[in-house]
mmCIF file of C-alpha atoms and ligand atoms in Angstrom:
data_model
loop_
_atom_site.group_PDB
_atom_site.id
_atom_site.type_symbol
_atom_site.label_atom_id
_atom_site.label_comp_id
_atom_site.label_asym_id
_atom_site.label_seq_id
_atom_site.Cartn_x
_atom_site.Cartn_y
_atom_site.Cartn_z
ATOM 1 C CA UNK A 1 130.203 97.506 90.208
ATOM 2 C CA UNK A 2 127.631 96.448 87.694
ATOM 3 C CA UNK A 3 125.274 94.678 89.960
ATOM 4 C CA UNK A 4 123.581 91.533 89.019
ATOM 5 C CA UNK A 5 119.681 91.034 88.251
ATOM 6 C CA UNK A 6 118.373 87.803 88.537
ATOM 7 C CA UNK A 7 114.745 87.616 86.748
ATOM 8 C CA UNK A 8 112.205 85.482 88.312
ATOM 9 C CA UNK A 9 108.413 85.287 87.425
ATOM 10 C CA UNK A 10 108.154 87.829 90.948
ATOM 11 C CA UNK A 11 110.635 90.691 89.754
ATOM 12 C CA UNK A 12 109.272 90.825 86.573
ATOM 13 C CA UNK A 13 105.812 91.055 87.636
ATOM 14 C CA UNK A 14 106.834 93.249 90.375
ATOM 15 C CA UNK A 15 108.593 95.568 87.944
ATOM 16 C CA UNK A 16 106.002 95.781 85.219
ATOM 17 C CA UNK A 17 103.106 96.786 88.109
ATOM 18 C CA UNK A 18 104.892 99.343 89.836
ATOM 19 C CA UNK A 19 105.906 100.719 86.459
ATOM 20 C CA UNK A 20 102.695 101.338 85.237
ATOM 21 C CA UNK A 21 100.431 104.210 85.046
ATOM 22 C CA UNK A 22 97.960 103.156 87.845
ATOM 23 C CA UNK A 23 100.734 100.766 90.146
ATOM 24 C CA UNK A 24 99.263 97.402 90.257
ATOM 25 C CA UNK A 25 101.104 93.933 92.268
ATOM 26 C CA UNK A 26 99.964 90.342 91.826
ATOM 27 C CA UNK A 27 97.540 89.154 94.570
ATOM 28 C CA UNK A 28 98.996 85.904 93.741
ATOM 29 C CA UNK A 29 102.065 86.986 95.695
ATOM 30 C CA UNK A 30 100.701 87.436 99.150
ATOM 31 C CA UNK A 31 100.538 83.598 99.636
ATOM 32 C CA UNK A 32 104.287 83.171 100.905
ATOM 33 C CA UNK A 33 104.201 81.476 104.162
ATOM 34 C CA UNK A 34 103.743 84.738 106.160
ATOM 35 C CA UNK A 35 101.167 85.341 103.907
ATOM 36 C CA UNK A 36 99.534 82.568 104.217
ATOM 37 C CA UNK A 37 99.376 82.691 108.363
ATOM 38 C CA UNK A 38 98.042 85.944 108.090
ATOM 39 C CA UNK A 39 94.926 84.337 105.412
ATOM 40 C CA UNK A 40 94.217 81.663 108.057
ATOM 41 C CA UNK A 41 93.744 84.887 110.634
ATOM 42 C CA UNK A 42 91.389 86.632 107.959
ATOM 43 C CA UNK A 43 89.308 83.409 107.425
ATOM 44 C CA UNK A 44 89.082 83.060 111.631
ATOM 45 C CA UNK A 45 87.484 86.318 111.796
ATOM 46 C CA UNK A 46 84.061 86.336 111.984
ATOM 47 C CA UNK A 47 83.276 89.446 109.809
ATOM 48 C CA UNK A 48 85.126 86.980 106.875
ATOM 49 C CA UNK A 49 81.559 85.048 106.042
ATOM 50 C CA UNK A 50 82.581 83.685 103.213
ATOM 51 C CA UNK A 51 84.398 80.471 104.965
ATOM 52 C CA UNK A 52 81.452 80.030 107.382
ATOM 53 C CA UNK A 53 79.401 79.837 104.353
ATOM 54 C CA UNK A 54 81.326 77.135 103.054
ATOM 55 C CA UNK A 55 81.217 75.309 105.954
ATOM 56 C CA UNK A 56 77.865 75.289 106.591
ATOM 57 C CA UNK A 57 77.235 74.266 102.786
ATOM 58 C CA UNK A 58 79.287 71.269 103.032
ATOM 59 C CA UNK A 59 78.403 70.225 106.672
ATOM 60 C CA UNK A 60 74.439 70.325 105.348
ATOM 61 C CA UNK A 61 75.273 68.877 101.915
ATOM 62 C CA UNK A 62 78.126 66.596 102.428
ATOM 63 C CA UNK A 63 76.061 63.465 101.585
ATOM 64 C CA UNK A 64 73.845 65.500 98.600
ATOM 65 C CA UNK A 65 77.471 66.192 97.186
ATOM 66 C CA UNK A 66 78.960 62.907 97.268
ATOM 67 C CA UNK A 67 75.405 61.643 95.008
ATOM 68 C CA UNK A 68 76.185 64.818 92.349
ATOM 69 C CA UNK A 69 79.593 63.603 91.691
ATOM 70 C CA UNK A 70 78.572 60.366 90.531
ATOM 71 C CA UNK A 71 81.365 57.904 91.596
ATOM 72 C CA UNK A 72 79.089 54.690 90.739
ATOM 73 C CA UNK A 73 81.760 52.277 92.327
ATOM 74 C CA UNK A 74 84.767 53.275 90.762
ATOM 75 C CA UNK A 75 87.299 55.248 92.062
ATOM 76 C CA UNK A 76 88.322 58.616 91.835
ATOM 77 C CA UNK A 77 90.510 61.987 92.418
ATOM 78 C CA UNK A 78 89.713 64.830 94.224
ATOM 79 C CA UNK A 79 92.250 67.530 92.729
ATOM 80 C CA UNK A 80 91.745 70.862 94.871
ATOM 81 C CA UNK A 81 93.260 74.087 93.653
ATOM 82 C CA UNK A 82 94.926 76.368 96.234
ATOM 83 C CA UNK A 83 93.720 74.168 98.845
ATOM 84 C CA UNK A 84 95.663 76.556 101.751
ATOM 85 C CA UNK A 85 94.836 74.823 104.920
ATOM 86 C CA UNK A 86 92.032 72.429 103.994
ATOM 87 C CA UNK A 87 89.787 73.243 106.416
ATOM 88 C CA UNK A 88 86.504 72.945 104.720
ATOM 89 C CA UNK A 89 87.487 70.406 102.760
ATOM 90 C CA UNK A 90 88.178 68.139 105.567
ATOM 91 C CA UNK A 91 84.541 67.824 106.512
ATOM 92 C CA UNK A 92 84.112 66.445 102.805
ATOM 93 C CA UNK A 93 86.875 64.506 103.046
ATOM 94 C CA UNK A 94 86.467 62.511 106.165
ATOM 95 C CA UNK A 95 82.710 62.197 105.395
ATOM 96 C CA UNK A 96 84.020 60.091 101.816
ATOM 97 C CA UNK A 97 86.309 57.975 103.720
ATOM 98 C CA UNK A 98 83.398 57.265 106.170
ATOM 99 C CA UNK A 99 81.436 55.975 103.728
ATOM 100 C CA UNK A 100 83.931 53.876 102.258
ATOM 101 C CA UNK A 101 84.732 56.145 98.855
ATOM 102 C CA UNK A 102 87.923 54.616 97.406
ATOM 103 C CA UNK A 103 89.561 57.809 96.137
ATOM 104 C CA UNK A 104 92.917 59.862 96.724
ATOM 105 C CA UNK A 105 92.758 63.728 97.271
ATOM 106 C CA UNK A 106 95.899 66.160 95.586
ATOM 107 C CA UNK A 107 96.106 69.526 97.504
ATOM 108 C CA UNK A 108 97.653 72.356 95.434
ATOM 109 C CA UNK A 109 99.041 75.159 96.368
ATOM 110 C CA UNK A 110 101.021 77.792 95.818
ATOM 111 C CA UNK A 111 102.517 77.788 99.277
ATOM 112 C CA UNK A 112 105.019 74.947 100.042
ATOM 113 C CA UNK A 113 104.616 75.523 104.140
ATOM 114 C CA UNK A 114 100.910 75.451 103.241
ATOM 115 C CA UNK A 115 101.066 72.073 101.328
ATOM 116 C CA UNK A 116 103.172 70.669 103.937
ATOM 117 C CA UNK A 117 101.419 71.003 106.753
ATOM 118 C CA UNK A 118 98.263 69.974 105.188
ATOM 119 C CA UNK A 119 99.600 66.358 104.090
ATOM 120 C CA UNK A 120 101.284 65.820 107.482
ATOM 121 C CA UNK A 121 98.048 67.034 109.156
ATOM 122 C CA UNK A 122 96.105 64.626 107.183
ATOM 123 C CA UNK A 123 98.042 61.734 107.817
ATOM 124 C CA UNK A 124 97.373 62.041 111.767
ATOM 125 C CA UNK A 125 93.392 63.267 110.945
ATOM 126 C CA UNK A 126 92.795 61.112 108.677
ATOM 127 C CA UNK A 127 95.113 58.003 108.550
ATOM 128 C CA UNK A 128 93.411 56.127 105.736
ATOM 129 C CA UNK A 129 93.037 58.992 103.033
ATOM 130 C CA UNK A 130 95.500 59.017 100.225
ATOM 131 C CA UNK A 131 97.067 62.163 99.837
ATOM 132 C CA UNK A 132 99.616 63.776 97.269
ATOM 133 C CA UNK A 133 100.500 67.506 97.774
ATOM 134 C CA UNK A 134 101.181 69.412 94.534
ATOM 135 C CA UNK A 135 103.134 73.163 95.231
ATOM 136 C CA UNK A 136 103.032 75.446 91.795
ATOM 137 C CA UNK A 137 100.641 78.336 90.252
ATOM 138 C CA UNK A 138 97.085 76.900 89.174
ATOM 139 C CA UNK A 139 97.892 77.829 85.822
ATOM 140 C CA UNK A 140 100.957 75.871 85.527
ATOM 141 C CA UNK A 141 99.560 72.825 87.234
ATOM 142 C CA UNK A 142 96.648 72.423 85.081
ATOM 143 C CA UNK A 143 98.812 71.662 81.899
ATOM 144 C CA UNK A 144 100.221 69.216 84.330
ATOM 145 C CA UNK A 145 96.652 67.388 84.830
ATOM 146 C CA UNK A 146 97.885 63.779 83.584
ATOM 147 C CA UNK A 147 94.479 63.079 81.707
ATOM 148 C CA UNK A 148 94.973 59.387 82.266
ATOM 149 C CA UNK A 149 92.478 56.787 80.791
ATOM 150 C CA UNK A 150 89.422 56.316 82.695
ATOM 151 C CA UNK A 151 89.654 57.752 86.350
ATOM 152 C CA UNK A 152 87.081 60.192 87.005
ATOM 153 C CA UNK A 153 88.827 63.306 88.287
ATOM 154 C CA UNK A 154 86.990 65.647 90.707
ATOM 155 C CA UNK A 155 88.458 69.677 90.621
ATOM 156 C CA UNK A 156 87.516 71.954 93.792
ATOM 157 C CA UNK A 157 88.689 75.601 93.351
ATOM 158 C CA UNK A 158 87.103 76.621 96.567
ATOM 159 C CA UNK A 159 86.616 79.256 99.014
ATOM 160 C CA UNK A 160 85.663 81.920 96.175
ATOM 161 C CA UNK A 161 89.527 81.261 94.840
ATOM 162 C CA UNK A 162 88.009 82.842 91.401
ATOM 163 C CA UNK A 163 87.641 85.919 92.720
ATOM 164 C CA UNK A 164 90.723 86.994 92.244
ATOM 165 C CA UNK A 165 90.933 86.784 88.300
ATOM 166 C CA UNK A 166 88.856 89.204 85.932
ATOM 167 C CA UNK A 167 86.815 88.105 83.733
ATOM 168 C CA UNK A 168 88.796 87.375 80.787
ATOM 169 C CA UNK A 169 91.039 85.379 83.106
ATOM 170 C CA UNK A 170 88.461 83.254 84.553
ATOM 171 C CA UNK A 171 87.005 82.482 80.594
ATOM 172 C CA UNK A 172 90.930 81.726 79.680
ATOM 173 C CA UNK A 173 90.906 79.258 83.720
ATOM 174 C CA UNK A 174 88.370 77.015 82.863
ATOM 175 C CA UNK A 175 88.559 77.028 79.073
ATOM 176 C CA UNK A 176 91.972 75.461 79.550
ATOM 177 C CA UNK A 177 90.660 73.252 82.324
ATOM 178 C CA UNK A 178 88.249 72.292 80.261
ATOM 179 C CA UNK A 179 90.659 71.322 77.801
ATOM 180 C CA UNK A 180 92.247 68.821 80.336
ATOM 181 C CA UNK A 181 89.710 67.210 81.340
ATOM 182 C CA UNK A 182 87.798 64.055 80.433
ATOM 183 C CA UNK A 183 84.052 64.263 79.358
ATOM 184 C CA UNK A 184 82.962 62.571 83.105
ATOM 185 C CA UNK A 185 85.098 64.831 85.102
ATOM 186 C CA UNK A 186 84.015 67.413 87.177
ATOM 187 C CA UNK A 187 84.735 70.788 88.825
ATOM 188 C CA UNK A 188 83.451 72.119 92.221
ATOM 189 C CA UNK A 189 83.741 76.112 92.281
ATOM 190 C CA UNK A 190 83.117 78.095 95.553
ATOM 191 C CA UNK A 191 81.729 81.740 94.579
ATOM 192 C CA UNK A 192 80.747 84.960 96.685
ATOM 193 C CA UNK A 193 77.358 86.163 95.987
ATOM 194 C CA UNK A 194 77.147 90.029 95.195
ATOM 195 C CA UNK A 195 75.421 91.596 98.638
ATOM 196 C CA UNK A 196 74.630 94.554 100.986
ATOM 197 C CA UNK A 197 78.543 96.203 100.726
ATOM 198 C CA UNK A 198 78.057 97.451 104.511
ATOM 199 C CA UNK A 199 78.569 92.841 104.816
ATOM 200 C CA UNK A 200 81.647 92.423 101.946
ATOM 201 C CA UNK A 201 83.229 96.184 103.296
ATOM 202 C CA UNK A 202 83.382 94.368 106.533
ATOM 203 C CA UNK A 203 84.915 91.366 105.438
ATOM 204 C CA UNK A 204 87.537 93.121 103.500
ATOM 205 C CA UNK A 205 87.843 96.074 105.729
ATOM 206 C CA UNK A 206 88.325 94.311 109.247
ATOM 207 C CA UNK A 207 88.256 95.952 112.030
ATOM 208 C CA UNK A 208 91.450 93.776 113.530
ATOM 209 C CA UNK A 209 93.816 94.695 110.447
ATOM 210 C CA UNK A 210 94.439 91.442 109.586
ATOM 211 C CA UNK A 211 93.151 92.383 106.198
ATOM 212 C CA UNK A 212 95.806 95.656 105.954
ATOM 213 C CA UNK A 213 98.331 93.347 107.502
ATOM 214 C CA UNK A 214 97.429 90.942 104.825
ATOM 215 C CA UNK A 215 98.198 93.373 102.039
ATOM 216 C CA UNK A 216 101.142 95.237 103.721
ATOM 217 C CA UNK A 217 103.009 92.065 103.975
ATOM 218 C CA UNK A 218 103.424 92.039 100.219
ATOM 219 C CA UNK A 219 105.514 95.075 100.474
ATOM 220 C CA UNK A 220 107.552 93.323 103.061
ATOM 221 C CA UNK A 221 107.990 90.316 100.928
ATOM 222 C CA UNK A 222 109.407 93.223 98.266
ATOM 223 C CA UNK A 223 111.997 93.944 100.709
ATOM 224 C CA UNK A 224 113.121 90.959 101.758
ATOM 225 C CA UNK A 225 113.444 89.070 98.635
ATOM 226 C CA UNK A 226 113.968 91.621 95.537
ATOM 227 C CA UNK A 227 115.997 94.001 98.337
ATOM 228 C CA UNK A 228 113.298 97.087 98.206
ATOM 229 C CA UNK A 229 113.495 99.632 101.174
ATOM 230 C CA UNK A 230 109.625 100.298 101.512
ATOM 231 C CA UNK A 231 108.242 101.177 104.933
ATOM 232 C CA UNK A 232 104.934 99.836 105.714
ATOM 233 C CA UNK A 233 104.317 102.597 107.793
ATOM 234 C CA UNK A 234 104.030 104.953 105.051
ATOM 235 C CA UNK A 235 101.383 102.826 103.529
ATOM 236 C CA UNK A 236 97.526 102.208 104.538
ATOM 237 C CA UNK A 237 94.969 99.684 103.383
ATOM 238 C CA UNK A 238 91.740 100.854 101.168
ATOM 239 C CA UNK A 239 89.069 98.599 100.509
ATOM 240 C CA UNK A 240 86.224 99.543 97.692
ATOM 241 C CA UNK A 241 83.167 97.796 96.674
ATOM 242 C CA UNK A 242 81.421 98.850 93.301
ATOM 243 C CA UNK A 243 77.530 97.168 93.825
ATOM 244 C CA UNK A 244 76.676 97.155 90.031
ATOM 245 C CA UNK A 245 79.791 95.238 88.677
ATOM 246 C CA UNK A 246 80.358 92.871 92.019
ATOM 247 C CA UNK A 247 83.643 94.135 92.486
ATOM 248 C CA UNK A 248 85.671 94.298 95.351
ATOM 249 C CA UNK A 249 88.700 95.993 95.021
ATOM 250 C CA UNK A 250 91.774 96.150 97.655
ATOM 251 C CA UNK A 251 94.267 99.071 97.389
ATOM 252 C CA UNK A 252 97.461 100.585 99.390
ATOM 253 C CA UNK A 253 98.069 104.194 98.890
ATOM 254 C CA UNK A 254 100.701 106.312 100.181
ATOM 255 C CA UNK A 255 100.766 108.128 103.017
ATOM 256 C CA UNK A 256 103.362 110.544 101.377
ATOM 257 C CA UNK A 257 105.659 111.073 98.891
ATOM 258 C CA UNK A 258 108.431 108.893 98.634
ATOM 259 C CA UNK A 259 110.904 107.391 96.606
ATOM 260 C CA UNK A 260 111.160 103.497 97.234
ATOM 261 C CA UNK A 261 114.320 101.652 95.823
ATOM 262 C CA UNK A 262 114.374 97.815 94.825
ATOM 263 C CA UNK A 263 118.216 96.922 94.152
ATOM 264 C CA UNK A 264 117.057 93.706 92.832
ATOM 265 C CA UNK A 265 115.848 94.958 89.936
ATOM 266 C CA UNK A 266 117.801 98.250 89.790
ATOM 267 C CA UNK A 267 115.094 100.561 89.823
ATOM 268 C CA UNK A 268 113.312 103.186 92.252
ATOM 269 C CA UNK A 269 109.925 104.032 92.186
ATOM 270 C CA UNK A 270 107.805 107.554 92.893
ATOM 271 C CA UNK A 271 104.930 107.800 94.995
ATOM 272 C CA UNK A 272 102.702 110.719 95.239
ATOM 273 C CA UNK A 273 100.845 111.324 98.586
ATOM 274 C CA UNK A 274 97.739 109.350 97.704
ATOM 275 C CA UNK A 275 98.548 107.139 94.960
ATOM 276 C CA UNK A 276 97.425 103.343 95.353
ATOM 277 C CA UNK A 277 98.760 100.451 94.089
ATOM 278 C CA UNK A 278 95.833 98.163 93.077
ATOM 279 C CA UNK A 279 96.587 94.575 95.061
ATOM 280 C CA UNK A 280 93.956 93.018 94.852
ATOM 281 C CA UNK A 281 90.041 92.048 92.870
ATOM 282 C CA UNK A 282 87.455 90.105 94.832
ATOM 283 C CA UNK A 283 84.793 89.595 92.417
ATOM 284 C CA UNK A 284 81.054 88.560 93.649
ATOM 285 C CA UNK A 285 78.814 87.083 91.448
ATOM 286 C CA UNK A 286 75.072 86.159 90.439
ATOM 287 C CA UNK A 287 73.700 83.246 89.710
ATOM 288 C CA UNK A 288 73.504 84.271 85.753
ATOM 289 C CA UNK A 289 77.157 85.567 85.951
ATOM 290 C CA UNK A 290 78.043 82.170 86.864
ATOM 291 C CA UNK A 291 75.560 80.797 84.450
ATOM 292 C CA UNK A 292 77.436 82.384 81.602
ATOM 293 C CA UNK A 293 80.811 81.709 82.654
ATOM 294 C CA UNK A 294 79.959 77.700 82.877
ATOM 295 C CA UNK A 295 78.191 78.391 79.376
ATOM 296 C CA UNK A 296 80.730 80.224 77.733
ATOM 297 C CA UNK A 297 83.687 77.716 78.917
ATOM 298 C CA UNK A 298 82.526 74.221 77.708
ATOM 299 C CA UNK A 299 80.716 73.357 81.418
ATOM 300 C CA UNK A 300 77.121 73.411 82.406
ATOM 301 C CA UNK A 301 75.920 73.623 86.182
ATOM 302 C CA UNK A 302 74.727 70.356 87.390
ATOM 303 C CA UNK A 303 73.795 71.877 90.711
ATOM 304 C CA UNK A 304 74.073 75.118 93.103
ATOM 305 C CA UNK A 305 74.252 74.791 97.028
ATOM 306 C CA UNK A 306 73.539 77.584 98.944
ATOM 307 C CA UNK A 307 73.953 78.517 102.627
ATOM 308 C CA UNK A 308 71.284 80.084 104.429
ATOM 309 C CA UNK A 309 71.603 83.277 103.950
ATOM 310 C CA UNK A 310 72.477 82.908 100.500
ATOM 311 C CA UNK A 311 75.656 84.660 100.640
ATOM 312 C CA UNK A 312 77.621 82.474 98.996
ATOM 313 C CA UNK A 313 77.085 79.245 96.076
ATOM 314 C CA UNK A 314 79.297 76.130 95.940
ATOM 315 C CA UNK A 315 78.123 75.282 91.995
ATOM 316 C CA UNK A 316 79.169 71.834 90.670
ATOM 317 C CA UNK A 317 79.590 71.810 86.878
ATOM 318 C CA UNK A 318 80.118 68.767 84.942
ATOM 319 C CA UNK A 319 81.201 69.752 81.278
ATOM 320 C CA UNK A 320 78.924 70.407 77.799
ATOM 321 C CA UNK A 321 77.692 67.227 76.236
HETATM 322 C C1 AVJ B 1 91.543 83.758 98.927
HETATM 323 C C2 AVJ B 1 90.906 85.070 97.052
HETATM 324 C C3 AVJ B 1 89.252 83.959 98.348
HETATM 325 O O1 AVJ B 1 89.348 87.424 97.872
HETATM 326 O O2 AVJ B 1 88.183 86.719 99.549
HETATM 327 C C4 AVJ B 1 90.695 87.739 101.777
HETATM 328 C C5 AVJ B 1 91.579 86.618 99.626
HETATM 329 N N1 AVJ B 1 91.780 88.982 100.396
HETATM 330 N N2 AVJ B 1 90.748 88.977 102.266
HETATM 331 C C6 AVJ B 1 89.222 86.745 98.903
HETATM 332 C C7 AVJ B 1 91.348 87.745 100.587
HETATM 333 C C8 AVJ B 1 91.417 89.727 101.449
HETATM 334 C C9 AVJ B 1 90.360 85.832 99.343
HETATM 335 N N3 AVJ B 1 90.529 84.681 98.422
#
């Protein structure tokens, strides 16, 4: 019996990266909703700075912020790109509302559970904030940016969200948000700071294997929705961090080898012992990285906030007059 193949953006994707010379999946895919309970463990842990960092910018800066994005006295909205739980951007949030900002906040995401409880979550935190979840890729989403007359729009892609795409990727990102946007608009961009790599190694080598757990479950999603037989067992977690470029770089090799079968797409796959499949870039940047990429992309930064330490930069950019 001829069996039948239905294509979706995930078995294609899923297909062409274990195909391929060095086996690569889509970071992008770990966010379904196991996924995305097993990010809220990674960002509990302390040895995962990065959303303390955040934090502690926006609970020192939440009132410097609000005067950088310029409302005047209009209104305004606050579009946030893979917003996941919302957790820092509550503290911005509720600080608006307190000071009587008229403006309506759109969470996107690419996780519908995610979305979901956000919105309902708001509406018991924070009764008078308008809210409008959005559930699609970032990519997709921005073509869907209505660029409507005269309110100012506000875009957070936080929580070092931009880590994940190379560097041609984050040029094409925010040339084609540029493109969307109106010349008073704005765009809010968490980044991690290059570092010691004992500090990022720890962060994306945790000792509680939430971070393997994290990875592994993408394998698991394989199985359960394109019908693969892998066995997370035979697979373990590498983390690398290469100081000169600011890359992190997330891996799962093979503990053996093994043939793994995905019906859905009709195919089996070899592993030798050892061989990874890359899952995953974190990149880390400087401040003239991020410089360039503002430069290069039609933006210019209006501001950089820092947390103590400096490990991480929350950089407004407002575009190129
Ligand atoms: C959600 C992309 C910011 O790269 O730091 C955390 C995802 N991966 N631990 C990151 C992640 C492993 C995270 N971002």
């Amino acid at each position: 019996m001829e069996q039948k193949i239905i294509h979706t953006d995930f078995s294609r994707d899923v297909l062409e990266g274990l195909s391929s010379e060095q086996k690569y999946l889509s970071s992008k895919y770990f966010y379904n909703d196991e996924g995305s309970k097993i990010f809220q463990d990674i960002m509990r842990m302390p040895e995962y700075y990065l959303t303390d960092c955040e934090l502690e910018i926006f609970t020192s800066f939440k009132q410097e912020i609000l005067n950088d994005f310029e409302i005047k006295d209009g209104r305004f909205e606050l579009l946030e790109l893979g917003a996941g739980d919302g957790l820092k951007t509550k503290i911005l949030l509720s600080h608006f509302l307190e000071q009587k900002i008229d403006f309506k906040y759109l969470p996107i995401d690419i996780s519908q559970d995610a979305v979901q409880t956000l919105v309902d979550e708001l509406k018991t935190e924070l009764p008078d904030l308008k809210v409008d979840g959005l559930i699609g890729d970032y990519f997709d989403l921005i073509g869907d940016i209505e660029v409507n007359g005269y309110l100012k729009k506000i875009v957070l892609f936080l929580g070092s969200n931009i880590g994940n795409f190379n560097n041609q990727t984050s040029v094409d990102f925010f040339t084609h948000l540029k493109a969307v946007l109106n010349p008073q608009d704005q765009v809010f961009i968490g980044f991690d700071m290059m570092k010691d790599s004992n500090v990022i190694l720890n962060a994306y080598n945790d000792p509680h294997g939430h971070t393997s757990a994290f990875n592994l479950n993408l394998l698991q999603r394989i199985n359960d929705d394109l019908g693969g037989n892998f066995n997370i067992e035979h697979f373990k977690h590498e983390e690398f961090y290469d100081e000169t470029s600011g890359t992190a770089s997330s891996y799962l090799i093979s503990l053996k080898k093994q043939k793994i079968e995905i019906s859905g797409l009709n195919s089996s796959f070899l592993f030798q012992k050892g061989e990874s499949i890359f899952m995953e870039m974190s990149q880390k940047y400087d401040l003239e990285m991020i410089d360039e990429l503002a430069s290069k992309t039609g933006f210019e930064v209006v501001r950089n906030y820092f947390d103590k330490r400096q490990y991480f930069v929350n950089s407004l950019w407002k575009l190129k007059s």
